[in-house]
Structure formats: structure tokens, C-alpha cells
Amino acid sequence: MSYRTPPGRIAAVREVRDALLASRRAVLTTHLNADGDGAGCEAAVASWLRANGTEAWIVNPTPFPESFRFLMGDEDWLVEAGSRTAQEICESSDLAVILDTGEVPRIGRVRSLIRDLPTVVVDHHQPGEQPIGGISLRDPDACATGELVFDVLLAAGGPWTPGALQGIYVAILTDTGSFRFANSTPGSHRVAADLVERGVDPEEMFAAVYGAAPVRKYRLLARALTTLEADEEAGVAWMIVPQDAIDELGATPEDLEGMVDVPRGISGVQVGLLFRQTTTGEVKVSFRANGPVNVNELARRFGGGGHLRASGAMVPGPMARAVESVVAATREAVARETLRREPV
Ligand SMILES: [Mn+2]
């Protein structure tokens, strides 16, 4: 059986396709600290739009991750959000395309740049409280925003540029944790199979994404591991990325990618947490669930959100207090979920 766009998605897919193809100059963006899904979708949509004669530019609220630059090959479609060029490009564009988020606070300073533009949102997060308006293709059942971008390109009949194929593949590869997480569905595998049939080389993509880490990433992990705590009875484990280690090593947000999988990977753990100090004094918390605990709901209680099994929030500092309150709330959520599933 080959992949087919789920019927409930088709109307929105067509609407988004038509809006994108009608654009002459488009600005693409994603959430703060772009991940493989956000960056992969941007590269894919930019490559595909340019093949269609639309001048596409990527303007992100935080720098485009170095580790995903390879998706653009020799091209450079990146424009720094604070630059005069970004302002000029946004003023002369006819469309803003927001990928892998649909919420106003998540696009940071790009919001003011695209304020006067019509918007298209393509996203697979759970709906939040401050949605971005305009035309949208939103489906939390999609394994990655890359799956939704695939639907759009499928509806358009290509063209399947290398940038589009690789960008979508990397989006799905990274958001499914290399096809290990609960969002590794028949759909995610079918899209991947289709991309491989069209020419994506999985070994090449794996090497580019997971075989090119700077050594500081592992030195940072070593420092973070010394903080690892596991409450095995409660099914909660957590780790702190020490600020002094970040400073000494000159670590970037990309170096923290996947680190939350360490506490999450401990036997019996229902929810794994990762804490990191930010420059604003707030503490960034990542939540990952192995079982049925809804960490989207949990993160929302701290002003964040995301997915049922993967979400994040910014919590007021200092670190010790943030850890205390988030761990307490997580213990409670796990206990409540356990009670609900095993009625006395
Ligand atoms: Mn995503």
C-alpha cells in the first residue's frame, strides 16, 4: 500500500497548495530554536517554491541551525531577522508561511516583520491559546510537519527537488526520533518509503544529521549527566544542563538536541525532563512521555505546550525552584494517570 493523504486533510492541503503557488515572493519561518522538522520543512518548501518560480526566503526568530545547513546545498536562502534586508524582503513579499508552529509567541520577533502579510500555517502541534490566523493546514495526527508538507507537494505534483525530498525526510526522521517514537506511524514510514523511492539516501541523511556532531556536544552531555536524578518509584527522571558548562564550551541550543532522551530512556520512567537556564533568567523545560501521561497538558500549566508526548515550557527561575515545582507537578501527573488506568 502506498501513502495517501488522509481524506480529512485534503481540503486544507489544496487550499494551502493554491495559496503557496499563487505567491511571487514568500517569507518562510518556524518556531524559536528551529529543530529538524522546522528547518527541514523550511528547506523543503523554499526549494520547491523556487523550482516553481516563487522567490522564497527563510527568516527565523533565532539562527537557522548549522547542523541543517546542508539541506540548502550551495544555496543561501537565509536572512537574519534583525537585518535591513529582512525588513525589505518582508515588505515586498505577498505571503508569510509559518511551519511547525501555529502560535504567535513561538515566532518571536518575526511576528512584527510579517504583521501586514497574509499567512499560511502548516503545523502538527496541539492547538494553543494564541493561534496565528490565515489559511492553515493543522493536524496533530501528522507525525511531523514534514508529513503535511509532503501532502502539499503531492497535491501539487512536485517538482521533487533534492532540497524538497531531503528536507521532508529529515523533518520526519528527526521528529520521530529516527522512527522510534509513538508518532512512527504507518503514514510516517510510507512517506519515508516514497521519499526513498524518489531518490533520498537514508544512510547519507543519517550521517549528515547524526554523524556530524561537534565534540562539545558530548562534553556538554558529560557535564549534564552528573546532574541526572531518577525517582524510580514515581517514574520521573530529570537532568540539568549546567549554565557554566554551556558558557565554557560555547554550546548552542543544537547541542542539547536529544539530551532529554537520557532521563526519558531509564527503565520505568514515565516522564523524562530536561532543564536549562536561558539568558533571560528563565528556565527552559523539555517534557518527554513514554506512556500515556499527557505532557502537552502538563507543559501548558507552565505556559508552554507542544505534543501529547513531547512538549516544552519556559518557567521562572531560579533553577532550583523551577526543578522543584516542575518535578512535583510531573510526579503528580504520573500518579494521577496511574490511578486513572488502575482503578481500585
Ligand atoms: Mn514538529
mmCIF file of C-alpha atoms and ligand atoms in Angstrom, residues 35 37 100 124-125 144-145 175 307, ligand 1:
data_model
loop_
_atom_site.group_PDB
_atom_site.id
_atom_site.type_symbol
_atom_site.label_atom_id
_atom_site.label_comp_id
_atom_site.label_asym_id
_atom_site.label_seq_id
_atom_site.Cartn_x
_atom_site.Cartn_y
_atom_site.Cartn_z
ATOM 1 C CA ASP A 35 14.582 21.733 15.084
ATOM 2 C CA ASP A 37 11.220 19.414 11.459
ATOM 3 C CA ASP A 100 5.963 23.634 12.543
ATOM 4 C CA HIS A 124 1.151 19.406 13.672
ATOM 5 C CA HIS A 125 1.170 20.755 17.242
ATOM 6 C CA ALA A 144 5.823 15.760 11.650
ATOM 7 C CA THR A 145 5.050 18.990 9.861
ATOM 8 C CA ASP A 175 10.599 14.308 14.734
ATOM 9 C CA HIS A 307 2.530 17.416 21.705
HETATM 10 MN MN MN B 1 7.486 19.067 14.532
#
